[in-house]
Short mmCIF file of C-alpha atoms in Angstrom, two decimals:
data_model
loop_
_atom_site.label_atom_id
_atom_site.label_comp_id
_atom_site.label_asym_id
_atom_site.label_seq_id
_atom_site.Cartn_x
_atom_site.Cartn_y
_atom_site.Cartn_z
CA MET A 273 141.64 52.20 152.05
CA LYS A 274 139.23 54.60 150.32
CA ASP A 275 140.03 57.43 152.74
CA ILE A 276 143.76 56.95 152.23
CA LEU A 277 143.39 56.77 148.43
CA ASP A 278 141.37 59.98 148.41
CA ARG A 279 143.91 61.73 150.64
CA VAL A 280 146.92 60.69 148.54
CA ILE A 281 145.22 61.53 145.24
CA LYS A 282 144.45 65.05 146.48
CA SER A 283 147.84 65.64 148.10
CA ASP A 284 150.75 67.41 146.43
CA GLN A 285 153.07 65.81 148.99
CA PRO A 286 151.72 62.49 150.28
CA GLU A 287 152.90 61.21 153.63
CA SER A 288 155.11 58.19 154.00
CA LYS A 289 152.69 56.54 156.46
CA ASP A 290 149.86 56.61 153.89
CA ILE A 291 152.11 55.18 151.18
CA ILE A 292 153.17 52.36 153.48
CA VAL A 293 149.55 51.39 154.12
CA MET A 294 148.93 51.31 150.37
CA LEU A 295 152.04 49.23 149.73
CA LYS A 296 150.83 46.66 152.26
CA ALA A 297 147.41 46.38 150.60
CA CYS A 298 146.12 42.89 149.89
CA GLY A 299 142.79 41.28 149.07
CA GLU A 300 139.99 43.76 148.42
CA ASP A 301 142.16 46.69 149.43
CA GLN A 302 144.69 45.75 146.76
CA LYS A 303 141.96 45.44 144.15
CA ALA A 304 140.78 48.94 145.04
CA LEU A 305 144.34 50.28 144.85
CA LEU A 306 145.12 48.76 141.44
CA SER A 307 141.75 49.78 140.03
CA SER A 308 142.23 53.36 141.18
CA ALA A 309 145.69 53.50 139.59
CA ARG A 310 144.36 52.14 136.29
CA LEU A 311 141.59 54.76 136.21
CA ILE A 312 144.08 57.54 136.94
CA LYS A 313 146.40 56.29 134.19
CA ASN A 314 143.57 56.21 131.65
CA LYS A 315 142.39 59.68 132.68
CA SER A 316 145.88 61.21 132.60
CA LEU A 317 147.47 59.40 129.65
CA GLY A 318 144.72 57.51 127.83
CA ASN A 319 144.46 53.78 127.34
CA LYS A 320 147.60 53.29 125.25
CA VAL A 321 150.64 51.15 125.87
CA TYR A 322 153.88 52.10 124.13
CA PHE A 323 156.55 49.72 122.91
CA ARG A 324 160.29 50.25 123.38
CA GLY A 325 162.31 47.74 121.37
CA LEU A 326 165.02 46.56 123.76
CA ILE A 327 168.49 45.86 122.33
CA GLU A 328 170.78 44.33 124.96
CA PHE A 329 173.91 44.76 122.88
CA SER A 330 176.61 43.78 125.37
CA ASN A 331 176.89 42.04 128.73
CA ILE A 332 180.43 43.27 129.36
CA CYS A 333 180.43 45.31 132.57
CA SER A 334 183.07 47.07 134.65
CA LYS A 335 180.96 46.96 137.81
CA ASP A 336 180.58 44.23 140.41
CA CYS A 337 177.12 44.84 141.88
CA LEU A 338 176.40 42.04 144.33
CA TYR A 339 172.94 41.19 142.91
CA CYS A 340 173.63 41.20 139.18
CA GLY A 341 174.24 38.21 136.94
CA ILE A 342 176.45 40.13 134.48
CA ARG A 343 178.67 41.58 137.21
CA LYS A 344 182.36 41.73 136.32
CA GLY A 345 183.19 39.03 138.87
CA ASN A 346 180.87 36.42 137.35
CA PHE A 347 183.23 34.14 135.43
CA PHE A 348 180.53 31.62 134.51
CA ILE A 349 178.82 33.80 131.91
CA ASP A 350 179.60 33.97 128.18
CA ARG A 351 180.48 37.56 127.36
CA TYR A 352 179.34 39.11 124.07
CA ASN A 353 179.34 42.41 122.22
CA ILE A 354 176.97 42.75 119.26
CA SER A 355 178.31 44.46 116.15
CA ASP A 356 177.13 47.94 115.18
CA GLN A 357 175.51 46.54 112.06
CA ASP A 358 173.47 44.02 114.04
CA ILE A 359 172.32 46.83 116.34
CA ILE A 360 171.34 48.95 113.34
CA ASN A 361 169.49 45.98 111.88
CA ALA A 362 167.57 45.55 115.13
CA ALA A 363 166.68 49.25 115.06
CA GLY A 364 165.49 48.76 111.49
CA PHE A 365 163.28 45.91 112.70
CA ALA A 366 161.73 48.24 115.29
CA ARG A 367 161.04 50.85 112.66
CA ALA A 368 159.60 48.34 110.20
CA ASN A 369 157.24 47.06 112.87
CA ASN A 370 156.10 50.51 113.98
CA TYR A 371 157.63 50.48 117.46
CA ALA A 372 158.81 54.12 117.12
CA SER A 373 161.18 53.77 120.10
CA ILE A 374 164.16 51.63 121.06
CA VAL A 375 166.33 51.14 124.13
CA LEU A 376 170.08 50.51 123.88
CA GLN A 377 171.20 48.69 127.01
CA SER A 378 174.50 47.17 128.08
CA GLY A 379 176.74 46.66 131.06
CA GLU A 380 178.44 49.77 132.40
CA ILE A 381 181.62 50.62 130.53
CA PHE A 382 183.66 53.78 131.00
CA SER A 383 186.14 54.48 128.22
CA PRO A 384 186.76 56.95 125.39
CA VAL A 385 186.35 54.08 122.91
CA PHE A 386 182.92 53.18 124.29
CA THR A 387 181.84 56.83 124.35
CA ARG A 388 182.80 57.29 120.70
CA ARG A 389 181.17 54.04 119.71
CA ILE A 390 177.79 55.04 121.17
CA GLU A 391 178.11 58.55 119.74
CA ASN A 392 178.70 57.18 116.23
CA LEU A 393 176.11 54.44 116.65
CA LEU A 394 173.40 56.96 117.52
CA LYS A 395 174.16 58.90 114.36
CA LYS A 396 174.13 55.72 112.26
CA ILE A 397 170.78 54.63 113.66
CA HIS A 398 169.21 58.01 112.98
CA LYS A 399 170.54 57.98 109.44
CA ALA A 400 169.40 54.40 108.79
CA THR A 401 165.88 55.07 110.14
CA ASP A 402 165.46 58.65 108.85
CA GLY A 403 165.32 59.96 112.40
CA SER A 404 162.04 58.16 113.00
CA LEU A 405 162.98 56.48 116.29
CA ARG A 406 163.11 57.85 119.80
CA ILE A 407 166.21 56.38 121.45
CA THR A 408 166.59 55.60 125.14
CA LEU A 409 170.02 54.78 126.54
CA SER A 410 170.58 52.62 129.60
CA LEU A 411 174.36 52.56 129.86
CA GLY A 412 174.99 53.43 133.48
CA GLU A 413 177.03 56.16 135.10
CA GLN A 414 179.11 58.36 132.81
CA ASP A 415 180.63 61.81 133.16
CA LYS A 416 178.56 64.83 132.16
CA GLU A 417 180.55 65.44 128.97
CA THR A 418 179.73 61.93 127.75
CA TYR A 419 176.03 62.42 128.46
CA ILE A 420 176.14 65.69 126.52
CA ARG A 421 177.86 64.06 123.53
CA TRP A 422 175.27 61.29 123.40
CA PHE A 423 172.40 63.76 123.78
CA ASN A 424 173.75 65.86 120.93
CA SER A 425 174.07 62.72 118.81
CA GLY A 426 170.39 61.91 119.13
CA ALA A 427 169.66 60.16 122.45
CA HIS A 428 166.36 61.45 123.83
CA ARG A 429 165.86 59.47 127.02
CA TYR A 430 168.14 57.92 129.62
CA LEU A 431 167.31 55.26 132.18
CA LEU A 432 169.61 55.03 135.21
CA ARG A 433 168.18 52.92 138.02
CA ILE A 434 169.29 53.92 141.50
CA GLU A 435 168.14 50.46 142.77
CA THR A 436 167.28 52.04 146.15
CA SER A 437 167.10 55.57 147.54
CA ASN A 438 168.44 54.36 150.90
CA PRO A 439 172.24 54.95 150.95
CA ASP A 440 172.75 52.29 153.63
CA LEU A 441 170.87 49.65 151.66
CA TYR A 442 172.75 50.70 148.54
CA VAL A 443 176.03 49.96 150.31
CA ARG A 444 174.79 46.50 151.31
CA ILE A 445 174.12 45.47 147.70
CA HIS A 446 177.31 46.90 146.18
CA PRO A 447 181.05 46.54 146.79
CA GLN A 448 182.37 49.28 149.04
CA ASP A 449 184.69 51.14 146.68
CA ASP A 450 184.79 54.30 144.58
CA LEU A 451 183.28 52.56 141.56
CA HIS A 452 180.06 51.86 143.45
CA ASN A 453 179.14 55.17 145.02
CA PHE A 454 175.59 56.23 145.86
CA ASP A 455 176.30 59.97 145.66
CA LYS A 456 177.91 59.55 142.24
CA ARG A 457 174.84 57.73 140.98
CA LEU A 458 172.59 60.53 142.19
CA GLN A 459 174.87 63.10 140.60
CA SER A 460 174.58 61.26 137.28
CA LEU A 461 170.79 61.58 137.47
CA TYR A 462 171.08 65.31 138.10
CA HIS A 463 173.43 65.64 135.10
CA LEU A 464 170.95 63.85 132.85
CA LYS A 465 168.10 66.04 133.97
CA SER A 466 170.08 69.27 133.53
CA ILE A 467 171.13 68.31 129.99
CA GLY A 468 167.54 67.82 128.87
CA TYR A 469 167.07 64.07 128.73
CA GLN A 470 163.75 62.52 129.60
CA THR A 471 165.24 61.08 132.74
CA GLY A 472 164.27 57.70 134.14
CA THR A 473 165.19 55.71 137.19
CA GLY A 474 163.97 52.69 139.11
CA VAL A 475 164.39 50.49 142.14
CA MET A 476 164.39 46.79 142.97
CA ILE A 477 161.51 45.60 145.12
CA GLY A 478 162.05 42.91 147.71
CA LEU A 479 165.77 43.29 148.34
CA PRO A 480 167.16 41.53 151.42
CA GLY A 481 166.82 43.94 154.34
CA GLN A 482 164.56 46.37 152.47
CA THR A 483 161.64 47.84 154.47
CA TYR A 484 158.27 49.30 153.50
CA GLU A 485 159.62 52.63 154.68
CA ASP A 486 162.48 52.28 152.18
CA LEU A 487 160.01 51.70 149.34
CA ALA A 488 157.82 54.60 150.44
CA ASN A 489 160.91 56.82 150.43
CA ASP A 490 161.75 55.53 146.93
CA ILE A 491 158.40 56.81 145.69
CA LEU A 492 158.84 60.14 147.49
CA PHE A 493 162.34 60.44 146.03
CA MET A 494 160.99 59.98 142.50
CA LYS A 495 158.31 62.61 143.11
CA THR A 496 160.72 65.13 144.65
CA PHE A 497 163.26 64.57 141.86
CA GLU A 498 160.44 65.00 139.31
CA ILE A 499 161.44 61.89 137.41
CA ASP A 500 159.98 61.50 133.90
CA MET A 501 159.89 57.71 133.58
CA VAL A 502 160.39 54.68 135.79
CA GLY A 503 161.41 51.08 135.26
CA MET A 504 161.21 49.08 138.47
CA GLY A 505 160.64 45.43 139.17
CA PRO A 506 160.95 42.64 141.70
CA TYR A 507 164.35 41.59 142.93
CA ILE A 508 165.03 38.08 141.62
CA GLU A 509 168.17 36.27 142.70
CA HIS A 510 170.87 35.14 140.30
CA SER A 511 172.65 31.95 141.36
CA ASP A 512 176.12 33.27 140.49
CA THR A 513 176.03 36.33 142.75
CA PRO A 514 177.03 37.01 146.37
CA LEU A 515 173.43 37.89 147.32
CA PHE A 516 172.03 34.58 146.11
CA ASN A 517 172.03 32.95 149.54
CA SER A 518 170.97 36.05 151.48
CA ASN A 519 167.97 35.65 153.74
CA ASN A 520 164.90 37.30 152.26
CA SER A 521 161.71 37.80 154.23
CA LEU A 522 159.60 37.95 151.04
CA ASN A 523 159.11 35.06 148.64
CA LEU A 524 158.82 35.67 144.90
CA GLN A 525 155.02 35.85 144.91
CA GLN A 526 155.10 38.42 147.70
CA ARG A 527 157.65 40.49 145.79
CA PHE A 528 155.44 40.26 142.71
CA SER A 529 152.39 41.51 144.57
CA LEU A 530 154.39 44.30 146.22
CA THR A 531 155.72 45.38 142.82
CA LEU A 532 152.17 45.77 141.52
CA ASN A 533 151.39 47.92 144.55
CA MET A 534 154.51 50.02 143.95
CA ILE A 535 153.47 50.63 140.34
CA ALA A 536 149.95 51.55 141.42
CA VAL A 537 151.06 53.93 144.18
CA LEU A 538 153.59 55.61 141.91
CA ARG A 539 150.90 56.07 139.24
CA ILE A 540 148.62 57.69 141.79
CA VAL A 541 151.39 59.95 143.09
CA MET A 542 152.79 60.82 139.62
CA PRO A 543 149.89 60.44 137.15
CA LYS A 544 151.64 61.64 133.99
CA ILE A 545 154.99 59.85 134.02
CA ASN A 546 155.83 56.78 131.94
CA ILE A 547 156.00 53.53 133.93
CA ALA A 548 157.37 50.36 132.38
CA ALA A 549 156.00 46.89 133.01
CA ALA A 550 159.26 45.12 133.88
CA THR A 551 160.13 41.87 132.14
CA ALA A 552 161.18 40.46 135.53
CA LEU A 553 157.49 40.33 136.48
CA GLN A 554 156.98 37.73 133.80
CA ALA A 555 159.70 35.59 135.36
CA ILE A 556 157.41 35.16 138.37
CA ASP A 557 153.97 35.22 136.74
CA LYS A 558 153.30 34.41 133.07
CA MET A 559 150.87 37.34 132.95
CA GLY A 560 153.14 39.61 134.97
CA ARG A 561 153.53 42.45 132.51
CA GLU A 562 149.83 42.44 131.70
CA LYS A 563 148.98 42.67 135.39
CA ALA A 564 151.37 45.62 135.65
CA ILE A 565 149.49 47.38 132.86
CA LEU A 566 146.26 46.81 134.78
CA ALA A 567 148.01 48.39 137.79
CA GLY A 568 148.93 51.57 135.92
CA ALA A 569 152.00 50.84 133.77
CA ASN A 570 151.96 52.16 130.19
CA VAL A 571 155.25 50.99 128.61
CA ILE A 572 156.48 47.55 127.59
CA MET A 573 159.94 46.73 126.26
CA PRO A 574 159.79 43.80 123.84
CA ASN A 575 163.22 42.24 123.44
CA ILE A 576 164.56 42.63 119.90
CA THR A 577 168.10 41.48 120.71
CA PRO A 578 169.26 38.77 118.29
CA GLY A 579 168.13 35.49 119.85
CA ILE A 580 171.55 33.87 120.13
CA TYR A 581 172.62 36.44 122.74
CA ARG A 582 169.54 36.57 124.97
CA ASP A 583 170.55 33.82 127.39
CA SER A 584 173.82 35.62 128.07
CA TYR A 585 172.18 38.88 129.19
CA SER A 586 171.18 37.18 132.40
CA LEU A 587 170.63 39.72 135.16
CA TYR A 588 168.58 37.24 137.23
CA ASN A 589 167.51 33.59 137.16
CA ASN A 590 164.73 32.34 134.85
CA LYS A 591 164.71 35.33 132.52
CA PRO A 592 161.68 34.91 130.22
CA CYS A 593 161.49 34.90 126.40
CA THR A 594 165.13 33.94 125.83
CA ASP A 595 164.03 31.20 123.42
CA GLU A 596 161.99 33.55 121.23
CA ASN A 597 162.92 35.79 118.33
CA ALA A 598 161.73 39.35 117.74
CA ASP A 599 158.86 38.22 115.49
CA ASP A 600 157.55 35.93 118.22
CA CYS A 601 157.49 38.86 120.65
CA ILE A 602 155.35 40.94 118.29
CA ASN A 603 152.65 38.32 117.89
CA CYS A 604 152.68 37.42 121.57
CA LEU A 605 152.59 40.96 122.94
CA ASP A 606 149.97 42.18 120.50
CA ALA A 607 147.55 39.56 121.80
CA ARG A 608 148.54 40.04 125.44
CA ILE A 609 148.08 43.83 125.40
CA LYS A 610 144.66 43.50 123.82
CA MET A 611 143.70 41.12 126.63
CA THR A 612 144.15 44.02 129.07
CA GLY A 613 141.72 46.16 127.09
CA SER A 614 144.52 48.53 126.13
CA GLU A 615 145.54 49.90 122.75
CA ILE A 616 149.10 49.70 121.44
CA GLY A 617 150.53 53.07 120.42
CA TYR A 618 152.08 51.83 117.19
CA GLY A 619 154.08 54.50 115.39
CA GLU A 620 153.98 56.86 118.37
CA TRP A 621 156.98 57.95 120.40
CA GLY A 622 155.01 57.95 123.63
CA ASP A 623 157.12 60.64 125.27
CA SER A 624 156.56 61.34 128.95
CA ILE A 625 153.64 63.77 129.25
CA PHE A 626 155.10 64.87 132.57
CA PHE A 627 158.33 65.84 130.78
CA ILE A 628 156.42 67.63 128.03
CA ASP A 629 154.36 69.60 130.52
CA LYS A 630 157.48 70.65 132.43
CA SER A 631 159.24 71.72 129.24
CA SER A 632 156.29 73.77 128.01
CA SER A 633 155.99 75.61 131.34
CA CYS A 634 159.61 76.76 131.35
#
């Protein structure tokens, strides 16, 4: 493992075969991998972890992705749409508690009304918080004009997960229609990057039919695309989805371990990007997010959605922390982050150093 680690660390373009070996690491080899990633993260970015207050403001979605609990075709879920004022209040909570950054997330909606709502909401949040918050949007595929309008209204970052860089696997986890198109999703990422967003993406780890080669190609895709931030986590089934009964060669613990390896390898390959410790990890292991930090992640997204809605934003089974309020998350995460030996970057935006370096070299 040491020879492979040294080779990948020194390489500008690591080989897929080396990445695959690292992704398969277990036992002492895995310990060496995760330790190396943590050291690289601390050397490149310091020992800080940044908070992004997550506001899941609506579970209404126009898409029907076969793995997702809030898919349009799930008629067993209670739909909700939080008011603008409640969203602004949640943003105010983030500011008051020194988070410095928030994420606005919802199902994918494509309409002039939705576009205007987000545009106006961004302006209201900036006004209410004196422009003190960095705002990330995670609102799916939109046309380029919409992305531009939101950027000009104060959105700084955008997270659009591709779920997989393998077009064939993408087809297997989505309906086969024009609304679920791999090329369109890629084009959206290119739009975001060209506009000037700190652009993020991510994949699911442990999908039915997914191979180690697929995951290695996911990492190489992120490097080639020069992504600025990544949010990726284990695939966890939702009981009200078509994929629920699909055969999966990996159990949840194996997906958890593989996700840690993915985070570590990505940190080694892209030392200066932001990598989130996905909440889904905690659905498998109570210390999941903390273990991700020890594997090289440097961002956590505490949920500051009003508590009455959290159960209804159910992307997968056994979502954690749905019975807590935002204050509970603060006390819990503060203690948990300190257990990893890390420092919380309170009051700091925590922008992607990779993005900053690219921008300064232009």
